[in-house]
Coordinates of C-alpha atoms in Angstrom, one line a residue:
M1 CA 0.0 0.0 0.0
R2 CA 1.3 3.5 -0.9
C3 CA 0.6 6.7 0.9
N4 CA 2.1 10.1 -0.2
I5 CA 2.2 12.6 2.8
V6 CA 3.7 15.4 0.8
Y7 CA 0.9 15.4 -1.6
L8 CA -1.7 15.6 1.2
K9 CA 0.1 18.7 2.7
K10 CA 0.0 20.5 -0.6
L11 CA -3.5 19.6 -1.3
F12 CA -5.0 20.8 2.0
N13 CA -2.2 23.0 3.2
L14 CA -3.1 22.2 6.8
K15 CA -0.6 20.9 9.4
K16 CA -3.3 19.0 11.2
I17 CA -4.1 17.1 8.1
S18 CA -0.5 16.0 8.0
F19 CA -0.9 14.4 11.3
F20 CA -4.2 12.7 10.5
A21 CA -3.0 11.6 7.1
S22 CA 0.1 10.0 8.7
A23 CA -2.0 8.3 11.3
L24 CA -4.3 7.1 8.6
C25 CA -1.4 5.6 6.5
F26 CA 0.0 3.8 9.5
F27 CA -3.4 2.5 10.4
L28 CA -4.0 1.2 6.9
L29 CA -0.6 -0.3 6.7
G30 CA -1.0 -2.0 10.1
F31 CA -4.5 -3.2 9.2
T32 CA -3.2 -4.8 6.0
S33 CA -0.3 -6.4 7.8
C34 CA -2.6 -7.8 10.5
Q35 CA -5.0 -9.2 7.9
E36 CA -2.2 -10.9 6.1
Q37 CA -0.8 -12.3 9.4
K38 CA -4.3 -13.6 10.4
T39 CA -4.7 -15.2 7.0
N40 CA -1.3 -17.0 7.3
L41 CA -2.1 -18.2 10.8
T42 CA -5.5 -19.5 9.6
Y43 CA -3.9 -21.3 6.7
Q44 CA -1.2 -22.8 8.9
H45 CA -3.8 -24.1 11.4
F46 CA -5.8 -25.5 8.6
A47 CA -2.7 -27.2 7.1
Q48 CA -1.8 -28.7 10.5
R49 CA -5.3 -29.9 10.8
E50 CA -5.1 -31.4 7.4
R51 CA -1.9 -33.3 8.3
R52 CA -3.5 -34.8 11.3
I53 CA -4.7 -38.4 10.9
V54 CA -7.9 -39.0 13.0
I55 CA -8.4 -42.6 13.9
W56 CA -11.7 -43.9 15.4
T57 CA -11.3 -47.2 17.3
N58 CA -12.5 -49.2 20.3
C59 CA -9.1 -50.8 20.6
S60 CA -7.3 -49.0 23.4
E61 CA -4.0 -50.5 22.4
F62 CA -4.0 -48.4 19.2
A63 CA -2.8 -45.5 21.4
Q64 CA 0.5 -47.3 21.7
Y65 CA 0.7 -47.8 17.9
V66 CA -0.1 -44.2 17.3
E67 CA 2.7 -43.1 19.7
L68 CA 5.2 -45.2 17.8
F69 CA 4.0 -43.9 14.5
N70 CA 4.2 -40.2 15.6
K71 CA 7.6 -40.8 17.1
N72 CA 8.9 -41.7 13.6
N73 CA 6.8 -39.3 11.6
A74 CA 7.1 -35.5 11.6
E75 CA 4.8 -34.8 8.7
N76 CA 1.6 -36.7 9.5
R77 CA 0.6 -37.0 13.1
A78 CA -2.1 -39.4 14.2
I79 CA -4.6 -39.0 17.0
I80 CA -7.0 -41.5 18.6
V81 CA -10.7 -40.9 19.1
Y82 CA -12.2 -43.7 21.3
K83 CA -15.5 -45.0 20.1
E84 CA -17.1 -47.9 22.1
N85 CA -18.6 -49.3 18.9
P86 CA -17.3 -47.3 15.9
A87 CA -19.7 -49.0 13.5
L88 CA -22.6 -47.5 15.4
S89 CA -21.2 -44.0 15.0
L90 CA -21.7 -44.1 11.2
P91 CA -22.6 -42.1 9.3
V92 CA -20.7 -39.3 11.0
P93 CA -22.9 -36.4 12.3
K94 CA -22.4 -33.1 10.5
D95 CA -21.2 -31.3 13.7
E96 CA -18.4 -33.9 14.4
L97 CA -14.9 -33.9 12.9
P98 CA -14.9 -36.9 10.5
P99 CA -12.3 -39.7 11.0
D100 CA -9.7 -40.6 8.4
I101 CA -9.4 -44.2 9.5
I102 CA -11.9 -46.4 11.3
V103 CA -10.7 -49.6 13.2
G104 CA -13.0 -52.0 14.8
P105 CA -15.5 -54.9 14.5
W106 CA -18.7 -55.0 12.6
L107 CA -17.5 -52.7 9.8
R108 CA -18.7 -55.2 7.1
S109 CA -22.3 -54.2 6.4
D110 CA -24.8 -53.2 3.7
T111 CA -23.4 -49.7 4.0
T112 CA -19.7 -50.5 3.8
K113 CA -19.4 -49.2 0.2
K114 CA -21.2 -46.1 1.2
N115 CA -18.9 -45.4 4.2
F116 CA -15.5 -46.4 3.0
C117 CA -13.0 -45.7 0.2
R118 CA -11.7 -48.3 -2.1
L119 CA -8.2 -49.4 -1.1
D120 CA -7.0 -51.3 -4.2
Y121 CA -4.5 -48.4 -4.9
L122 CA -2.6 -49.5 -1.8
F123 CA -1.7 -52.7 -3.5
T124 CA -1.1 -51.3 -7.0
H125 CA 1.3 -48.6 -5.7
N126 CA 3.3 -51.3 -3.8
N127 CA 2.6 -49.7 -0.4
I128 CA 1.5 -53.1 0.9
S129 CA 1.0 -56.5 -0.8
S130 CA -2.2 -58.4 -0.8
Q131 CA -0.1 -61.6 -0.4
M132 CA 0.8 -60.4 3.2
F133 CA -2.7 -61.3 4.5
Y134 CA -4.6 -64.5 5.2
E135 CA -6.5 -64.8 1.9
N136 CA -9.9 -65.5 3.2
L137 CA -9.7 -62.6 5.7
L138 CA -8.6 -60.2 3.0
N139 CA -11.5 -61.4 0.8
A140 CA -13.9 -60.6 3.6
G141 CA -13.2 -56.9 3.1
K142 CA -14.0 -57.0 -0.6
I143 CA -17.2 -55.8 -2.4
R144 CA -17.5 -57.0 -6.0
Y145 CA -13.7 -57.6 -6.2
S146 CA -12.8 -54.2 -4.9
Q147 CA -11.1 -53.9 -1.5
Y148 CA -12.8 -51.6 1.0
L149 CA -11.6 -53.0 4.3
L150 CA -8.4 -54.6 5.5
P151 CA -8.3 -57.3 8.2
V152 CA -6.3 -56.4 11.3
S153 CA -6.7 -59.2 13.8
F154 CA -8.9 -62.3 14.7
N155 CA -9.4 -64.9 17.4
L156 CA -10.3 -68.5 17.5
P157 CA -12.1 -70.9 19.9
A158 CA -10.0 -73.2 21.9
V159 CA -10.5 -76.0 24.3
I160 CA -8.1 -76.1 27.3
F161 CA -7.1 -78.8 29.7
D162 CA -4.6 -79.5 32.4
K163 CA -1.4 -81.1 31.1
S164 CA -1.7 -83.9 33.7
N165 CA -4.7 -85.1 31.6
E166 CA -3.0 -84.9 28.2
A167 CA -3.1 -88.7 27.8
L168 CA -6.9 -88.5 27.8
V169 CA -7.1 -86.1 24.9
P170 CA -7.5 -88.0 21.5
D171 CA -5.8 -85.5 19.2
N172 CA -2.7 -83.4 19.4
Y173 CA -4.0 -80.3 17.6
M174 CA -7.8 -80.3 17.2
L175 CA -11.0 -81.4 18.8
T176 CA -14.5 -81.8 17.3
L177 CA -17.8 -81.3 19.2
E178 CA -18.3 -85.1 19.1
Q179 CA -14.8 -85.7 20.5
L180 CA -15.4 -83.1 23.2
R181 CA -18.6 -84.9 24.1
Q182 CA -17.2 -88.5 24.1
T183 CA -13.9 -87.7 25.9
G184 CA -15.7 -85.6 28.5
A185 CA -18.2 -88.3 29.2
K186 CA -15.4 -90.8 30.0
Y187 CA -14.0 -88.3 32.6
N188 CA -17.4 -88.1 34.4
Q189 CA -17.4 -89.5 37.9
T190 CA -20.2 -89.6 40.5
K191 CA -20.3 -89.9 44.2
A192 CA -22.1 -92.6 46.2
N193 CA -25.3 -90.5 46.3
G194 CA -25.3 -90.2 42.5
T195 CA -24.3 -86.6 42.3
F196 CA -21.3 -85.6 40.2
Q197 CA -17.8 -85.4 41.7
R198 CA -16.4 -84.3 38.3
I199 CA -17.8 -83.7 34.8
G200 CA -15.7 -83.8 31.7
F201 CA -17.4 -80.9 30.0
A202 CA -20.5 -78.9 31.0
P203 CA -22.0 -77.1 28.0
L204 CA -24.4 -75.1 30.1
N205 CA -21.5 -73.7 32.2
N206 CA -20.5 -71.3 29.4
N207 CA -23.2 -69.3 27.4
S208 CA -20.7 -68.4 24.7
F209 CA -20.3 -72.1 24.0
L210 CA -24.0 -72.4 23.2
S211 CA -23.8 -69.7 20.4
L212 CA -20.5 -71.3 19.2
A213 CA -22.2 -74.6 18.9
A214 CA -24.9 -73.0 16.7
K215 CA -22.1 -71.6 14.5
L216 CA -20.5 -75.1 14.2
F217 CA -23.9 -76.4 13.1
Y218 CA -24.1 -73.8 10.4
T219 CA -27.0 -71.8 11.8
D220 CA -25.4 -68.9 10.0
F221 CA -26.8 -65.9 11.8
R222 CA -26.2 -63.0 9.5
E223 CA -27.3 -59.5 8.5
S224 CA -29.5 -59.1 5.4
K225 CA -31.3 -55.8 4.6
N226 CA -31.0 -54.5 8.2
Q227 CA -32.5 -57.8 9.6
I228 CA -30.8 -60.7 11.3
I229 CA -31.6 -64.0 9.6
W230 CA -30.6 -67.6 10.2
S231 CA -31.2 -71.2 9.4
G232 CA -34.0 -72.3 11.7
Q233 CA -33.4 -76.0 10.7
N234 CA -29.8 -75.9 11.8
L235 CA -30.6 -74.0 15.0
G236 CA -33.0 -76.8 15.8
K237 CA -30.2 -79.3 15.2
T238 CA -28.0 -77.4 17.6
T239 CA -30.5 -77.5 20.4
T240 CA -31.3 -81.2 19.8
F241 CA -27.6 -82.1 19.8
L242 CA -26.8 -80.2 23.0
K243 CA -29.9 -81.4 24.8
N244 CA -29.1 -85.0 24.0
W245 CA -25.5 -84.5 25.1
I246 CA -26.5 -83.2 28.5
Q247 CA -29.2 -85.7 29.2
T248 CA -27.2 -88.7 28.0
E249 CA -23.8 -87.9 29.3
N250 CA -24.4 -85.5 32.3
Q251 CA -27.7 -87.0 33.6
S252 CA -29.8 -83.8 33.1
A253 CA -29.7 -80.1 32.7
Q254 CA -30.5 -79.6 36.4
A255 CA -27.7 -82.0 37.5
E256 CA -25.2 -80.2 35.3
E257 CA -26.2 -76.8 36.5
D258 CA -26.1 -77.9 40.1
F259 CA -22.5 -79.2 39.6
S260 CA -21.4 -76.0 37.8
F261 CA -22.9 -73.8 40.6
K262 CA -21.1 -75.8 43.3
Y263 CA -17.7 -76.5 41.6
L264 CA -17.2 -74.3 38.5
F265 CA -17.6 -70.8 39.9
M266 CA -13.8 -70.1 39.5
P267 CA -12.0 -68.8 36.3
Y268 CA -12.0 -71.1 33.4
Y269 CA -8.3 -72.1 33.8
R270 CA -8.8 -72.9 37.4
Q271 CA -11.7 -75.2 36.6
V272 CA -9.5 -77.6 34.7
S273 CA -6.5 -77.3 37.0
S274 CA -8.8 -78.2 40.0
G275 CA -9.6 -81.5 38.3
R276 CA -13.3 -80.9 38.6
T277 CA -13.7 -80.8 34.9
L278 CA -11.5 -82.0 32.0
F279 CA -12.2 -79.3 29.5
A280 CA -13.1 -75.6 29.3
C281 CA -13.8 -73.6 26.2
T282 CA -12.4 -70.1 25.7
E283 CA -11.1 -67.7 23.0
S284 CA -7.5 -67.4 21.9
D285 CA -7.1 -63.8 23.2
L286 CA -8.0 -64.8 26.8
L287 CA -6.1 -68.0 26.6
F288 CA -2.7 -66.6 25.5
K289 CA -2.9 -63.5 27.6
T290 CA -3.5 -65.7 30.7
M291 CA -0.8 -68.2 29.7
H292 CA 1.6 -65.3 29.0
E293 CA 1.0 -63.7 32.4
Q294 CA 0.8 -66.8 34.6
D295 CA 2.8 -70.0 35.0
L296 CA 0.0 -72.5 34.3
Q297 CA 0.3 -76.1 33.3
L298 CA -2.3 -75.8 30.5
D299 CA -2.5 -77.1 27.0
Y300 CA -5.1 -76.5 24.3
R301 CA -6.7 -77.8 21.1
W302 CA -8.5 -75.8 18.4
L303 CA -12.3 -76.6 18.3
T304 CA -13.2 -77.6 14.8
Q305 CA -16.1 -78.9 12.7
D306 CA -15.7 -80.4 9.2
G307 CA -12.1 -79.4 9.1
K308 CA -12.8 -75.8 9.8
I309 CA -11.9 -73.5 12.7
F310 CA -14.6 -70.8 13.0
M311 CA -13.3 -67.4 13.8
E312 CA -14.7 -65.3 16.7
D313 CA -17.4 -63.0 15.3
S314 CA -15.9 -59.6 16.3
F315 CA -12.7 -59.8 14.2
V316 CA -11.1 -56.4 13.7
M317 CA -11.0 -54.6 10.3
M318 CA -9.7 -51.2 9.2
G319 CA -10.8 -48.8 6.4
I320 CA -10.5 -45.2 5.2
Y321 CA -13.6 -43.2 5.8
K322 CA -15.1 -42.0 2.5
K323 CA -15.3 -38.3 3.6
T324 CA -11.7 -38.3 5.0
K325 CA -9.9 -35.0 5.2
N326 CA -6.5 -36.6 5.0
R327 CA -6.5 -39.6 2.6
T328 CA -2.7 -39.3 2.0
G329 CA -2.0 -39.4 5.8
A330 CA -4.4 -42.3 6.3
S331 CA -2.8 -44.3 3.5
E332 CA 0.6 -43.6 5.0
F333 CA -0.5 -44.9 8.4
I334 CA -2.1 -48.0 7.0
S335 CA 1.0 -48.8 4.9
W336 CA 3.2 -48.3 8.0
F337 CA 1.0 -50.4 10.3
F338 CA 0.9 -53.5 8.2
Q339 CA 4.7 -53.8 7.8
N340 CA 6.1 -57.0 9.3
D341 CA 8.9 -55.0 11.1
V342 CA 6.5 -52.5 12.6
Q343 CA 4.3 -55.2 14.1
R344 CA 7.3 -56.9 15.5
E345 CA 8.4 -53.7 17.1
I346 CA 5.0 -53.2 18.6
L347 CA 5.2 -56.7 20.2
E348 CA 8.8 -56.0 21.5
R349 CA 7.7 -52.7 23.1
K350 CA 4.7 -54.5 24.8
E351 CA 7.0 -57.2 26.0
K352 CA 9.4 -54.7 27.6
A353 CA 6.6 -52.6 29.2
R354 CA 4.5 -55.6 30.5
L355 CA 1.5 -53.5 31.2
E356 CA -1.6 -55.1 32.7
T357 CA -3.7 -53.4 30.1
D358 CA -1.8 -55.1 27.3
M359 CA -3.9 -57.2 25.0
F360 CA -2.9 -60.5 23.3
G361 CA -1.0 -60.2 20.0
I362 CA -1.9 -57.4 17.6
A363 CA -5.0 -55.4 18.5
G364 CA -6.1 -58.2 20.8
G365 CA -5.7 -61.2 18.5
F366 CA -3.7 -63.0 15.9
S367 CA -2.4 -60.6 13.3
A368 CA -4.1 -60.7 9.9
V369 CA -0.5 -60.5 8.5
R370 CA 0.2 -64.1 8.1
S371 CA 4.0 -64.0 8.6
V372 CA 3.5 -62.1 11.9
T373 CA 1.2 -64.7 13.3
E374 CA 3.2 -67.7 12.1
H375 CA 6.8 -66.4 12.7
V376 CA 6.7 -63.5 15.1
L377 CA 4.0 -64.2 17.6
P378 CA 5.4 -67.5 18.7
I379 CA 8.6 -65.7 19.8
F380 CA 6.5 -63.8 22.4
Y381 CA 3.8 -66.5 23.0
T382 CA 5.8 -69.7 23.0
Q383 CA 2.8 -71.9 23.6
L384 CA 2.0 -71.3 19.9
L385 CA 5.1 -73.1 18.8
S386 CA 3.4 -76.5 19.3
N387 CA 0.0 -75.7 17.8
L388 CA -0.4 -72.8 15.3
P389 CA -3.8 -72.6 13.6
P390 CA -3.6 -73.9 10.0
A391 CA -4.4 -71.0 7.6
Q392 CA -6.5 -73.2 5.3
M393 CA -8.8 -74.2 8.2
I394 CA -9.7 -70.7 9.3
Q395 CA -13.3 -69.8 8.5
V396 CA -14.4 -66.2 8.4
P397 CA -17.7 -65.4 10.1
Q398 CA -20.8 -64.1 8.4
K399 CA -21.5 -60.4 8.0
L400 CA -23.1 -59.3 11.3
P401 CA -24.6 -56.0 12.5
P402 CA -23.0 -53.7 15.0
R403 CA -25.3 -54.8 17.8
W404 CA -24.6 -58.5 17.3
E405 CA -22.9 -59.0 20.6
S406 CA -26.0 -57.7 22.4
Y407 CA -28.3 -59.8 20.2
K408 CA -26.2 -62.9 20.8
T409 CA -26.1 -62.6 24.5
Q410 CA -29.8 -61.5 25.0
V411 CA -31.5 -63.5 22.2
V412 CA -29.5 -66.4 20.8
E413 CA -27.9 -67.8 24.0
P414 CA -30.9 -67.4 26.3
Y415 CA -33.1 -69.1 23.6
I416 CA -30.7 -72.1 23.2
R417 CA -30.4 -72.4 27.0
A418 CA -34.2 -72.3 27.4
E419 CA -34.6 -75.0 24.7
I420 CA -32.0 -77.2 26.4
T421 CA -33.4 -76.9 29.9
A422 CA -37.1 -77.0 29.0
I423 CA -38.9 -79.9 30.6
T424 CA -41.7 -79.8 28.0
P425 CA -41.1 -79.2 24.2
H426 CA -42.3 -76.2 22.2
G427 CA -41.1 -73.5 24.5
R428 CA -40.9 -69.8 23.7
P429 CA -39.9 -69.2 20.0
I430 CA -36.8 -67.2 19.4
T431 CA -38.9 -64.4 17.9
E432 CA -40.2 -63.6 21.3
F433 CA -36.7 -63.2 22.7
E434 CA -35.9 -61.0 19.7
K435 CA -39.0 -58.8 20.3
E436 CA -38.0 -58.2 23.9
W437 CA -34.5 -57.4 22.8
R438 CA -35.7 -54.8 20.3
K439 CA -37.9 -53.1 22.9
K440 CA -35.0 -52.8 25.3
V441 CA -32.3 -51.8 22.8
F442 CA -34.2 -49.3 20.7
A443 CA -35.9 -47.7 23.7
E444 CA -32.6 -46.7 25.2

């Protein structure tokens, strides 16, 4: 800006005008300078905000991963926004800063394509290789041959037993439902009064086992057009099998429940070490976290059906939100996270810190990067050396809604238990359990 004081003096020939003109010039110059400075500051703030990678997740351990990423990255900085169930927060409200990356369970849905970006470019630009992943897990994130989600971690059902009883277990690596039933029955022992002193396996002692049995019988609970559907015939086969098991091998549902109440009130690993039961069923994350933290004489077998190991439902996936503000940064974080060396460093840092809040493996499970699970995890969880899950046997769960855990624990498991324990046939239909669940959930 230019301001000619001499010209103003000659024009008005007034000394006072000189003063006011000078003041005016300085004011205008200052005003222009402030405006430019404000604009620069606003732009810098905006740019800094653009370089920030916002990650939504319910996995608290991602805070450690972000810390490691930020330590080695000056350009793009990541931050965590905790969401108890990220899938339920979609679509993002207009008044909320949208995420760049979303990590969590239940991201596969009818709206996946609407909410997430295609990720095929990550493979074509050699950022990461599709060959790194377990093939069936990677395929679970595809829609019509396009990749929208990447698998992060998963867990598997396992049957545990005390090592002192290893000779009783018929297989060195796997157990089927029928083997669990027959081997458990041989372990049963009653007192003189006819009550049980020990039971090989008590299906009613673990509600999660009831829904797992339904999965092994291909009941196939799944989401379709915002509804949960299933095979009623196979659900019936599940309840018939379990009811026959309990009545034939464990006398009755009441006898089994009485025994469980009296003797199996302790943690699952103490149940088998006490000798009161031969087997207990659990998930791999709980199993290896417990075995890593405590010196226990336990061993395990993978629970299978028809040569398949059925993954736990809430396996973790990752995607880039469709309305991301920082796609470049999100791509960089994802490419970094799935590197074999990075995941090894994550595990090394966890091993040194030994925090009580640490989860098993990567993001609470086996890494979806196959080389990490098969070659790196056994270094830190040595129990895996003797029995790694075979990749070809791992079965990915059906597409399930974000409220599946609630539905499973309040509809599926209570229904199966009611059918098994019912004295008379034709009890309450599962639709009644579902109706009660809907009233409770959607009234909240």
